Amino acid sequence: MQWIILAASCLLAVLECMPVAVSTARLADIYWNSSNPMFRIDNTDHIIDVNKGNIPFEYDQVNIICPVYNPGTKEEDVERYIIYNVSKEEYDSCRITNPASRKIALCDKPHQLMYFTITFRSFTPQPGGLEFRPGQDYYFISTSAGGEGQHALEQKIGGRCATHNMKVIFKVCCGPTKSTTRTLPSSNPTTTAVITTSTTDMPAKTTSVYRFYRPTMPPFRPPPPSIYTSKYPPVKSYDFPREEEHGKMPSKKTEDRDKLPNETRAKNEELVKSDANIVKLHQNCVTTVALLLLILYQLLSR
């Protein structure tokens, strides 16, 4: 009997070690340059809802693309930035006063294509990675002056945040709700009135840290007029197959995936086959453990 319990424990351990599929949904790319119309103060394009309407273990993903220019561009026309994750007070004032404010991206190579991919998940497999908790808002700003020189790059007061509104809010869906009920006496001493209210938890202030994830380059889209790109790097697909690969209707967030070139589609098919091999390995492992349990039971029953 003890052997059976031990074998069952081993089976549970094997199942716990199996990987859990996590998929991502692509958001619109953010070109971090002062001419991007999303930073205009007469619209709300810089306020972005993420993870809204996603299925379990599906997280939105966004690429922040640094300004890039052709060789020979004048230095006064080149933009360089540091992007920070800050508190709401720092976001509103365009002043970085908290030493715990984290650098999200460093755009200091204007003649080289640089981009940073952020996945909005509530946990991270990497120590020190940035986590996005449901129901909270995350504020990104750039106080760099945008021009040449280390001082202009590391400026922490004003900068393009104040002059060009270069800041973004990511609103992570969805926060937990609480329902509270309280009873109040009515004018009639023999009856009572019941009032039910629903409140939403306010986000708690946490110290956010960031670790760059493995970048996933988006499909090509024409950049704003001030961006000059020479060549995009190879496109890398998702870590796991999307829903349309299983015969389901594609979502709006992934409709651009159908426009990828044949070489990228071939890479996607290779990843799908790799994931299928993982599932097959999972099934073979469970079958093997079950056979071992059956043999062990027969030996003990003799």
PDB file of C-alpha atoms in Angstrom:
ATOM      1  CA  MET A   1       0.000   0.000   0.000  1.00  0.00           C
ATOM      2  CA  GLN A   2       2.867   2.366   0.780  1.00  0.00           C
ATOM      3  CA  TRP A   3       4.327   1.730  -2.676  1.00  0.00           C
ATOM      4  CA  ILE A   4       1.032   2.733  -4.293  1.00  0.00           C
ATOM      5  CA  ILE A   5       0.926   5.998  -2.333  1.00  0.00           C
ATOM      6  CA  LEU A   6       4.538   6.710  -3.275  1.00  0.00           C
ATOM      7  CA  ALA A   7       3.863   6.003  -6.956  1.00  0.00           C
ATOM      8  CA  ALA A   8       0.783   8.250  -6.922  1.00  0.00           C
ATOM      9  CA  SER A   9       2.868  11.048  -5.429  1.00  0.00           C
ATOM     10  CA  CYS A  10       5.407  10.611  -8.228  1.00  0.00           C
ATOM     11  CA  LEU A  11       2.610  10.859 -10.800  1.00  0.00           C
ATOM     12  CA  LEU A  12       1.369  14.121  -9.303  1.00  0.00           C
ATOM     13  CA  ALA A  13       4.907  15.496  -9.305  1.00  0.00           C
ATOM     14  CA  VAL A  14       5.309  14.648 -12.990  1.00  0.00           C
ATOM     15  CA  LEU A  15       2.027  16.360 -13.850  1.00  0.00           C
ATOM     16  CA  GLU A  16       3.052  19.480 -11.922  1.00  0.00           C
ATOM     17  CA  CYS A  17       6.259  19.694 -13.946  1.00  0.00           C
ATOM     18  CA  MET A  18       4.411  19.755 -17.252  1.00  0.00           C
ATOM     19  CA  PRO A  19       4.419  23.201 -18.962  1.00  0.00           C
ATOM     20  CA  VAL A  20       1.268  25.332 -19.003  1.00  0.00           C
ATOM     21  CA  ALA A  21       0.456  26.982 -22.319  1.00  0.00           C
ATOM     22  CA  VAL A  22       0.470  30.795 -22.156  1.00  0.00           C
ATOM     23  CA  SER A  23      -0.494  32.824 -25.227  1.00  0.00           C
ATOM     24  CA  THR A  24      -0.186  36.513 -26.008  1.00  0.00           C
ATOM     25  CA  ALA A  25      -2.308  38.973 -27.971  1.00  0.00           C
ATOM     26  CA  ARG A  26      -0.607  41.748 -29.922  1.00  0.00           C
ATOM     27  CA  LEU A  27      -1.414  45.400 -29.266  1.00  0.00           C
ATOM     28  CA  ALA A  28      -0.590  48.259 -31.612  1.00  0.00           C
ATOM     29  CA  ASP A  29       3.108  49.141 -31.640  1.00  0.00           C
ATOM     30  CA  ILE A  30       4.193  52.334 -29.882  1.00  0.00           C
ATOM     31  CA  TYR A  31       6.702  54.454 -31.814  1.00  0.00           C
ATOM     32  CA  TRP A  32       8.395  56.475 -29.078  1.00  0.00           C
ATOM     33  CA  ASN A  33       9.133  59.695 -30.962  1.00  0.00           C
ATOM     34  CA  SER A  34       7.827  63.218 -30.439  1.00  0.00           C
ATOM     35  CA  SER A  35       5.960  63.352 -33.782  1.00  0.00           C
ATOM     36  CA  ASN A  36       3.732  60.376 -32.927  1.00  0.00           C
ATOM     37  CA  PRO A  37       0.121  61.689 -32.854  1.00  0.00           C
ATOM     38  CA  MET A  38      -0.753  59.393 -29.940  1.00  0.00           C
ATOM     39  CA  PHE A  39       1.047  61.850 -27.620  1.00  0.00           C
ATOM     40  CA  ARG A  40      -1.142  64.803 -28.593  1.00  0.00           C
ATOM     41  CA  ILE A  41      -3.023  66.331 -25.670  1.00  0.00           C
ATOM     42  CA  ASP A  42      -6.281  66.594 -27.645  1.00  0.00           C
ATOM     43  CA  ASN A  43      -6.845  62.801 -27.644  1.00  0.00           C
ATOM     44  CA  THR A  44      -6.651  59.863 -25.263  1.00  0.00           C
ATOM     45  CA  ASP A  45      -4.624  57.486 -27.427  1.00  0.00           C
ATOM     46  CA  HIS A  46      -1.931  57.407 -24.742  1.00  0.00           C
ATOM     47  CA  ILE A  47      -4.361  55.696 -22.323  1.00  0.00           C
ATOM     48  CA  ILE A  48      -4.332  52.010 -23.260  1.00  0.00           C
ATOM     49  CA  ASP A  49      -6.527  49.210 -21.873  1.00  0.00           C
ATOM     50  CA  VAL A  50      -4.755  45.847 -21.686  1.00  0.00           C
ATOM     51  CA  ASN A  51      -5.894  42.266 -20.988  1.00  0.00           C
ATOM     52  CA  LYS A  52      -9.511  43.282 -21.584  1.00  0.00           C
ATOM     53  CA  GLY A  53     -11.726  40.379 -22.643  1.00  0.00           C
ATOM     54  CA  ASN A  54      -8.838  37.904 -22.779  1.00  0.00           C
ATOM     55  CA  ILE A  55      -9.234  34.207 -22.068  1.00  0.00           C
ATOM     56  CA  PRO A  56      -7.346  32.634 -19.119  1.00  0.00           C
ATOM     57  CA  PHE A  57      -3.562  32.578 -19.584  1.00  0.00           C
ATOM     58  CA  GLU A  58      -3.785  35.061 -22.473  1.00  0.00           C
ATOM     59  CA  TYR A  59      -1.892  38.316 -21.954  1.00  0.00           C
ATOM     60  CA  ASP A  60      -1.555  41.376 -24.152  1.00  0.00           C
ATOM     61  CA  GLN A  61       1.847  42.293 -25.532  1.00  0.00           C
ATOM     62  CA  VAL A  62       3.168  45.602 -26.863  1.00  0.00           C
ATOM     63  CA  ASN A  63       6.355  46.658 -28.648  1.00  0.00           C
ATOM     64  CA  ILE A  64       7.919  50.032 -27.810  1.00  0.00           C
ATOM     65  CA  ILE A  65      10.032  51.029 -30.823  1.00  0.00           C
ATOM     66  CA  CYS A  66      12.817  53.577 -30.399  1.00  0.00           C
ATOM     67  CA  PRO A  67      13.420  56.338 -32.972  1.00  0.00           C
ATOM     68  CA  VAL A  68      15.727  55.196 -35.788  1.00  0.00           C
ATOM     69  CA  TYR A  69      17.303  57.285 -38.535  1.00  0.00           C
ATOM     70  CA  ASN A  70      19.366  56.808 -41.665  1.00  0.00           C
ATOM     71  CA  PRO A  71      23.128  57.336 -41.377  1.00  0.00           C
ATOM     72  CA  GLY A  72      24.072  60.936 -42.024  1.00  0.00           C
ATOM     73  CA  THR A  73      21.046  62.456 -40.279  1.00  0.00           C
ATOM     74  CA  LYS A  74      21.918  65.687 -38.486  1.00  0.00           C
ATOM     75  CA  GLU A  75      22.362  65.358 -34.743  1.00  0.00           C
ATOM     76  CA  GLU A  76      19.869  68.133 -34.048  1.00  0.00           C
ATOM     77  CA  ASP A  77      17.208  66.023 -35.813  1.00  0.00           C
ATOM     78  CA  VAL A  78      17.969  62.868 -33.801  1.00  0.00           C
ATOM     79  CA  GLU A  79      15.958  61.898 -30.697  1.00  0.00           C
ATOM     80  CA  ARG A  80      17.234  59.867 -27.733  1.00  0.00           C
ATOM     81  CA  TYR A  81      15.131  58.832 -24.748  1.00  0.00           C
ATOM     82  CA  ILE A  82      15.022  56.924 -21.478  1.00  0.00           C
ATOM     83  CA  ILE A  83      11.572  55.541 -20.622  1.00  0.00           C
ATOM     84  CA  TYR A  84      10.689  55.190 -16.925  1.00  0.00           C
ATOM     85  CA  ASN A  85       7.969  53.381 -14.979  1.00  0.00           C
ATOM     86  CA  VAL A  86       6.811  55.972 -12.423  1.00  0.00           C
ATOM     87  CA  SER A  87       4.085  56.758  -9.902  1.00  0.00           C
ATOM     88  CA  LYS A  88       0.959  58.762 -10.711  1.00  0.00           C
ATOM     89  CA  GLU A  89       2.368  61.862  -8.999  1.00  0.00           C
ATOM     90  CA  GLU A  90       5.517  61.707 -11.127  1.00  0.00           C
ATOM     91  CA  TYR A  91       3.385  61.085 -14.210  1.00  0.00           C
ATOM     92  CA  ASP A  92       1.268  64.188 -13.579  1.00  0.00           C
ATOM     93  CA  SER A  93       4.219  66.464 -12.741  1.00  0.00           C
ATOM     94  CA  CYS A  94       6.756  65.087 -15.272  1.00  0.00           C
ATOM     95  CA  ARG A  95       9.308  65.006 -12.454  1.00  0.00           C
ATOM     96  CA  ILE A  96      11.119  61.802 -11.444  1.00  0.00           C
ATOM     97  CA  THR A  97      11.741  62.146  -7.710  1.00  0.00           C
ATOM     98  CA  ASN A  98      11.459  58.547  -6.529  1.00  0.00           C
ATOM     99  CA  PRO A  99      14.748  56.590  -6.621  1.00  0.00           C
ATOM    100  CA  ALA A 100      12.657  53.419  -7.089  1.00  0.00           C
ATOM    101  CA  SER A 101      11.446  54.567 -10.520  1.00  0.00           C
ATOM    102  CA  ARG A 102      12.567  51.942 -13.017  1.00  0.00           C
ATOM    103  CA  LYS A 103      14.112  52.334 -16.433  1.00  0.00           C
ATOM    104  CA  ILE A 104      11.922  50.524 -18.949  1.00  0.00           C
ATOM    105  CA  ALA A 105      13.862  51.234 -22.132  1.00  0.00           C
ATOM    106  CA  LEU A 106      17.034  53.015 -23.215  1.00  0.00           C
ATOM    107  CA  CYS A 107      16.825  54.512 -26.706  1.00  0.00           C
ATOM    108  CA  ASP A 108      20.372  55.827 -27.113  1.00  0.00           C
ATOM    109  CA  LYS A 109      21.348  54.358 -30.520  1.00  0.00           C
ATOM    110  CA  PRO A 110      19.407  56.401 -33.104  1.00  0.00           C
ATOM    111  CA  HIS A 111      21.025  54.688 -36.117  1.00  0.00           C
ATOM    112  CA  GLN A 112      20.182  51.168 -34.932  1.00  0.00           C
ATOM    113  CA  LEU A 113      16.712  49.620 -34.808  1.00  0.00           C
ATOM    114  CA  MET A 114      15.841  49.021 -31.143  1.00  0.00           C
ATOM    115  CA  TYR A 115      12.562  47.850 -29.648  1.00  0.00           C
ATOM    116  CA  PHE A 116      11.403  46.484 -26.308  1.00  0.00           C
ATOM    117  CA  THR A 117       8.572  43.983 -25.825  1.00  0.00           C
ATOM    118  CA  ILE A 118       6.370  44.096 -22.720  1.00  0.00           C
ATOM    119  CA  THR A 119       3.983  41.277 -21.772  1.00  0.00           C
ATOM    120  CA  PHE A 120       1.220  42.353 -19.382  1.00  0.00           C
ATOM    121  CA  ARG A 121       0.998  39.336 -17.070  1.00  0.00           C
ATOM    122  CA  SER A 122       0.515  39.240 -13.320  1.00  0.00           C
ATOM    123  CA  PHE A 123       3.535  36.988 -12.807  1.00  0.00           C
ATOM    124  CA  THR A 124       6.943  36.683 -14.387  1.00  0.00           C
ATOM    125  CA  PRO A 125       9.244  33.649 -14.625  1.00  0.00           C
ATOM    126  CA  GLN A 126      12.284  35.913 -14.344  1.00  0.00           C
ATOM    127  CA  PRO A 127      13.495  37.251 -10.978  1.00  0.00           C
ATOM    128  CA  GLY A 128      13.072  41.005 -10.804  1.00  0.00           C
ATOM    129  CA  GLY A 129      10.725  41.144 -13.786  1.00  0.00           C
ATOM    130  CA  LEU A 130       7.937  43.697 -14.020  1.00  0.00           C
ATOM    131  CA  GLU A 131       4.519  42.323 -13.034  1.00  0.00           C
ATOM    132  CA  PHE A 132       1.202  43.895 -14.021  1.00  0.00           C
ATOM    133  CA  ARG A 133      -1.527  43.208 -11.476  1.00  0.00           C
ATOM    134  CA  PRO A 134      -5.199  43.290 -12.527  1.00  0.00           C
ATOM    135  CA  GLY A 135      -7.063  46.460 -11.651  1.00  0.00           C
ATOM    136  CA  GLN A 136      -3.964  48.664 -11.438  1.00  0.00           C
ATOM    137  CA  ASP A 137      -2.634  51.446 -13.659  1.00  0.00           C
ATOM    138  CA  TYR A 138       0.997  51.684 -14.783  1.00  0.00           C
ATOM    139  CA  TYR A 139       2.580  54.967 -15.853  1.00  0.00           C
ATOM    140  CA  PHE A 140       5.444  55.317 -18.357  1.00  0.00           C
ATOM    141  CA  ILE A 141       7.079  58.677 -19.126  1.00  0.00           C
ATOM    142  CA  SER A 142      10.212  60.091 -20.730  1.00  0.00           C
ATOM    143  CA  THR A 143      11.735  63.251 -19.237  1.00  0.00           C
ATOM    144  CA  SER A 144      14.717  63.253 -21.597  1.00  0.00           C
ATOM    145  CA  ALA A 145      15.222  66.435 -23.592  1.00  0.00           C
ATOM    146  CA  GLY A 146      15.474  64.333 -26.756  1.00  0.00           C
ATOM    147  CA  GLY A 147      18.623  66.003 -28.039  1.00  0.00           C
ATOM    148  CA  GLU A 148      22.317  65.200 -28.094  1.00  0.00           C
ATOM    149  CA  GLY A 149      24.381  64.726 -24.941  1.00  0.00           C
ATOM    150  CA  GLN A 150      24.269  62.531 -21.851  1.00  0.00           C
ATOM    151  CA  HIS A 151      22.823  65.324 -19.735  1.00  0.00           C
ATOM    152  CA  ALA A 152      19.850  65.743 -22.074  1.00  0.00           C
ATOM    153  CA  LEU A 153      19.312  61.972 -22.109  1.00  0.00           C
ATOM    154  CA  GLU A 154      19.357  61.567 -18.304  1.00  0.00           C
ATOM    155  CA  GLN A 155      17.314  64.681 -17.528  1.00  0.00           C
ATOM    156  CA  LYS A 156      14.627  63.851 -14.928  1.00  0.00           C
ATOM    157  CA  ILE A 157      12.566  67.037 -14.809  1.00  0.00           C
ATOM    158  CA  GLY A 158      10.291  68.260 -17.587  1.00  0.00           C
ATOM    159  CA  GLY A 159      11.829  67.242 -20.903  1.00  0.00           C
ATOM    160  CA  ARG A 160       9.654  65.847 -23.683  1.00  0.00           C
ATOM    161  CA  CYS A 161       7.153  64.658 -21.067  1.00  0.00           C
ATOM    162  CA  ALA A 162       6.273  68.298 -20.400  1.00  0.00           C
ATOM    163  CA  THR A 163       6.789  69.764 -23.880  1.00  0.00           C
ATOM    164  CA  HIS A 164       5.418  66.947 -26.077  1.00  0.00           C
ATOM    165  CA  ASN A 165       3.267  64.961 -23.593  1.00  0.00           C
ATOM    166  CA  MET A 166       5.405  61.845 -24.099  1.00  0.00           C
ATOM    167  CA  LYS A 167       3.765  59.591 -21.526  1.00  0.00           C
ATOM    168  CA  VAL A 168       1.531  56.521 -21.549  1.00  0.00           C
ATOM    169  CA  ILE A 169      -0.912  54.888 -19.120  1.00  0.00           C
ATOM    170  CA  PHE A 170      -1.520  51.133 -19.236  1.00  0.00           C
ATOM    171  CA  LYS A 171      -4.781  50.206 -17.477  1.00  0.00           C
ATOM    172  CA  VAL A 172      -4.697  46.500 -16.630  1.00  0.00           C
ATOM    173  CA  CYS A 173      -8.057  44.741 -16.614  1.00  0.00           C
ATOM    174  CA  CYS A 174      -9.718  43.718 -14.377  1.00  0.00           C
ATOM    175  CA  GLY A 175      -9.735  44.425 -10.662  1.00  0.00           C
ATOM    176  CA  PRO A 176     -11.562  42.322  -8.069  1.00  0.00           C
ATOM    177  CA  THR A 177     -14.863  43.684  -6.758  1.00  0.00           C
ATOM    178  CA  LYS A 178     -16.307  43.440  -3.303  1.00  0.00           C
ATOM    179  CA  SER A 179     -19.962  43.532  -2.339  1.00  0.00           C
ATOM    180  CA  THR A 180     -20.815  44.971   1.081  1.00  0.00           C
ATOM    181  CA  THR A 181     -24.243  45.012   2.714  1.00  0.00           C
ATOM    182  CA  ARG A 182     -25.316  47.199   5.605  1.00  0.00           C
ATOM    183  CA  THR A 183     -28.703  47.516   7.339  1.00  0.00           C
ATOM    184  CA  LEU A 184     -30.227  50.867   8.281  1.00  0.00           C
ATOM    185  CA  PRO A 185     -33.285  51.365  10.467  1.00  0.00           C
ATOM    186  CA  SER A 186     -36.270  52.902   8.656  1.00  0.00           C
ATOM    187  CA  SER A 187     -38.778  55.414  10.021  1.00  0.00           C
ATOM    188  CA  ASN A 188     -41.030  52.495  10.959  1.00  0.00           C
ATOM    189  CA  PRO A 189     -39.531  50.769  14.039  1.00  0.00           C
ATOM    190  CA  THR A 190     -40.846  47.389  12.868  1.00  0.00           C
ATOM    191  CA  THR A 191     -39.002  47.356   9.496  1.00  0.00           C
ATOM    192  CA  THR A 192     -35.438  47.812   8.283  1.00  0.00           C
ATOM    193  CA  ALA A 193     -33.954  48.999   4.978  1.00  0.00           C
ATOM    194  CA  VAL A 194     -31.111  47.060   3.342  1.00  0.00           C
ATOM    195  CA  ILE A 195     -28.579  48.978   1.226  1.00  0.00           C
ATOM    196  CA  THR A 196     -26.088  47.072  -0.933  1.00  0.00           C
ATOM    197  CA  THR A 197     -23.071  48.777  -2.441  1.00  0.00           C
ATOM    198  CA  SER A 198     -20.336  47.488  -4.717  1.00  0.00           C
ATOM    199  CA  THR A 199     -16.798  48.812  -4.470  1.00  0.00           C
ATOM    200  CA  THR A 200     -13.644  48.159  -6.405  1.00  0.00           C
ATOM    201  CA  ASP A 201     -10.306  47.695  -4.687  1.00  0.00           C
ATOM    202  CA  MET A 202      -7.969  50.640  -5.185  1.00  0.00           C
ATOM    203  CA  PRO A 203      -4.567  49.669  -6.579  1.00  0.00           C
ATOM    204  CA  ALA A 204      -1.873  49.402  -3.967  1.00  0.00           C
ATOM    205  CA  LYS A 205       1.417  51.176  -4.521  1.00  0.00           C
ATOM    206  CA  THR A 206       4.141  48.685  -5.276  1.00  0.00           C
ATOM    207  CA  THR A 207       7.752  48.982  -6.272  1.00  0.00           C
ATOM    208  CA  SER A 208       7.866  47.902  -9.891  1.00  0.00           C
ATOM    209  CA  VAL A 209      10.945  46.384 -11.443  1.00  0.00           C
ATOM    210  CA  TYR A 210      11.562  45.436 -15.033  1.00  0.00           C
ATOM    211  CA  ARG A 211      13.537  42.857 -16.904  1.00  0.00           C
ATOM    212  CA  PHE A 212      13.558  42.904 -20.710  1.00  0.00           C
ATOM    213  CA  TYR A 213      11.718  39.939 -22.158  1.00  0.00           C
ATOM    214  CA  ARG A 214      12.779  38.127 -25.279  1.00  0.00           C
ATOM    215  CA  PRO A 215      11.664  40.549 -28.012  1.00  0.00           C
ATOM    216  CA  THR A 216       9.030  39.586 -30.547  1.00  0.00           C
ATOM    217  CA  MET A 217       9.199  41.840 -33.576  1.00  0.00           C
ATOM    218  CA  PRO A 218       5.825  42.991 -34.958  1.00  0.00           C
ATOM    219  CA  PRO A 219       4.708  42.763 -38.589  1.00  0.00           C
ATOM    220  CA  PHE A 220       5.858  45.702 -40.660  1.00  0.00           C
ATOM    221  CA  ARG A 221       3.776  48.855 -40.385  1.00  0.00           C
ATOM    222  CA  PRO A 222       4.698  52.215 -41.951  1.00  0.00           C
ATOM    223  CA  PRO A 223       6.259  54.373 -39.184  1.00  0.00           C
ATOM    224  CA  PRO A 224       5.395  58.056 -38.617  1.00  0.00           C
ATOM    225  CA  PRO A 225       7.012  60.595 -40.984  1.00  0.00           C
ATOM    226  CA  SER A 226      10.009  61.302 -38.725  1.00  0.00           C
ATOM    227  CA  ILE A 227      10.986  57.636 -38.475  1.00  0.00           C
ATOM    228  CA  TYR A 228      13.304  56.202 -41.129  1.00  0.00           C
ATOM    229  CA  THR A 229      13.749  52.470 -41.003  1.00  0.00           C
ATOM    230  CA  SER A 230      16.075  50.653 -43.345  1.00  0.00           C
ATOM    231  CA  LYS A 231      15.337  47.047 -42.573  1.00  0.00           C
ATOM    232  CA  TYR A 232      13.342  45.148 -39.992  1.00  0.00           C
ATOM    233  CA  PRO A 233      14.852  42.090 -38.279  1.00  0.00           C
ATOM    234  CA  PRO A 234      13.264  38.676 -38.813  1.00  0.00           C
ATOM    235  CA  VAL A 235       9.814  38.333 -37.332  1.00  0.00           C
ATOM    236  CA  LYS A 236       9.504  35.923 -34.436  1.00  0.00           C
ATOM    237  CA  SER A 237       6.197  34.283 -33.753  1.00  0.00           C
ATOM    238  CA  TYR A 238       4.364  33.669 -30.508  1.00  0.00           C
ATOM    239  CA  ASP A 239       5.571  31.206 -27.905  1.00  0.00           C
ATOM    240  CA  PHE A 240       2.384  29.163 -28.315  1.00  0.00           C
ATOM    241  CA  PRO A 241      -0.116  28.594 -31.155  1.00  0.00           C
ATOM    242  CA  ARG A 242      -2.974  31.025 -31.457  1.00  0.00           C
ATOM    243  CA  GLU A 243      -6.672  30.145 -31.534  1.00  0.00           C
ATOM    244  CA  GLU A 244      -7.001  30.381 -35.314  1.00  0.00           C
ATOM    245  CA  GLU A 245      -4.507  27.495 -35.646  1.00  0.00           C
ATOM    246  CA  HIS A 246      -7.167  25.284 -34.070  1.00  0.00           C
ATOM    247  CA  GLY A 247      -9.886  26.320 -36.547  1.00  0.00           C
ATOM    248  CA  LYS A 248     -11.370  29.190 -34.528  1.00  0.00           C
ATOM    249  CA  MET A 249     -12.171  32.636 -35.847  1.00  0.00           C
ATOM    250  CA  PRO A 250      -9.230  35.053 -35.482  1.00  0.00           C
ATOM    251  CA  SER A 251      -9.559  38.009 -33.128  1.00  0.00           C
ATOM    252  CA  LYS A 252      -9.026  41.629 -34.072  1.00  0.00           C
ATOM    253  CA  LYS A 253      -5.744  41.711 -32.159  1.00  0.00           C
ATOM    254  CA  THR A 254      -4.214  39.001 -34.354  1.00  0.00           C
ATOM    255  CA  GLU A 255      -5.757  39.761 -37.777  1.00  0.00           C
ATOM    256  CA  ASP A 256      -2.393  41.197 -38.961  1.00  0.00           C
ATOM    257  CA  ARG A 257      -0.839  37.779 -38.523  1.00  0.00           C
ATOM    258  CA  ASP A 258      -2.523  36.573 -41.729  1.00  0.00           C
ATOM    259  CA  LYS A 259      -0.467  39.098 -43.690  1.00  0.00           C
ATOM    260  CA  LEU A 260       2.924  37.646 -42.718  1.00  0.00           C
ATOM    261  CA  PRO A 261       5.236  36.407 -45.526  1.00  0.00           C
ATOM    262  CA  ASN A 262       5.650  32.733 -46.372  1.00  0.00           C
ATOM    263  CA  GLU A 263       8.953  32.433 -44.492  1.00  0.00           C
ATOM    264  CA  THR A 264       7.312  33.633 -41.272  1.00  0.00           C
ATOM    265  CA  ARG A 265       4.397  31.234 -41.774  1.00  0.00           C
ATOM    266  CA  ALA A 266       6.892  28.388 -42.090  1.00  0.00           C
ATOM    267  CA  LYS A 267       8.455  29.408 -38.777  1.00  0.00           C
ATOM    268  CA  ASN A 268       5.025  29.498 -37.164  1.00  0.00           C
ATOM    269  CA  GLU A 269       4.318  25.976 -38.427  1.00  0.00           C
ATOM    270  CA  GLU A 270       7.601  24.786 -36.917  1.00  0.00           C
ATOM    271  CA  LEU A 271       6.596  26.248 -33.545  1.00  0.00           C
ATOM    272  CA  VAL A 272       3.192  24.566 -33.770  1.00  0.00           C
ATOM    273  CA  LYS A 273       4.876  21.227 -34.447  1.00  0.00           C
ATOM    274  CA  SER A 274       7.180  21.835 -31.493  1.00  0.00           C
ATOM    275  CA  ASP A 275       4.217  22.498 -29.197  1.00  0.00           C
ATOM    276  CA  ALA A 276       2.487  19.378 -30.544  1.00  0.00           C
ATOM    277  CA  ASN A 277       5.564  17.354 -29.621  1.00  0.00           C
ATOM    278  CA  ILE A 278       5.387  18.757 -26.084  1.00  0.00           C
ATOM    279  CA  VAL A 279       1.745  17.685 -25.775  1.00  0.00           C
ATOM    280  CA  LYS A 280       2.609  14.230 -27.143  1.00  0.00           C
ATOM    281  CA  LEU A 281       5.464  13.952 -24.635  1.00  0.00           C
ATOM    282  CA  HIS A 282       3.039  14.910 -21.876  1.00  0.00           C
ATOM    283  CA  GLN A 283       0.641  12.121 -22.922  1.00  0.00           C
ATOM    284  CA  ASN A 284       3.418   9.537 -23.209  1.00  0.00           C
ATOM    285  CA  CYS A 285       4.705  10.440 -19.760  1.00  0.00           C
ATOM    286  CA  VAL A 286       1.278  10.041 -18.168  1.00  0.00           C
ATOM    287  CA  THR A 287       0.757   6.703 -19.954  1.00  0.00           C
ATOM    288  CA  THR A 288       4.127   5.397 -18.780  1.00  0.00           C
ATOM    289  CA  VAL A 289       3.468   6.336 -15.165  1.00  0.00           C
ATOM    290  CA  ALA A 290       0.036   4.688 -15.318  1.00  0.00           C
ATOM    291  CA  LEU A 291       1.568   1.441 -16.634  1.00  0.00           C
ATOM    292  CA  LEU A 292       4.158   1.484 -13.871  1.00  0.00           C
ATOM    293  CA  LEU A 293       1.403   1.868 -11.288  1.00  0.00           C
ATOM    294  CA  LEU A 294      -0.496  -1.083 -12.781  1.00  0.00           C
ATOM    295  CA  ILE A 295       2.590  -3.325 -12.756  1.00  0.00           C
ATOM    296  CA  LEU A 296       3.395  -2.294  -9.197  1.00  0.00           C
ATOM    297  CA  TYR A 297      -0.152  -3.083  -8.074  1.00  0.00           C
ATOM    298  CA  GLN A 298      -0.020  -6.557  -9.646  1.00  0.00           C
ATOM    299  CA  LEU A 299       3.291  -7.303  -7.944  1.00  0.00           C
ATOM    300  CA  LEU A 300       1.958  -6.251  -4.543  1.00  0.00           C
ATOM    301  CA  SER A 301      -1.267  -8.253  -4.922  1.00  0.00           C
ATOM    302  CA  ARG A 302       0.584 -11.573  -5.388  1.00  0.00           C
TER     303      ARG A 302
END
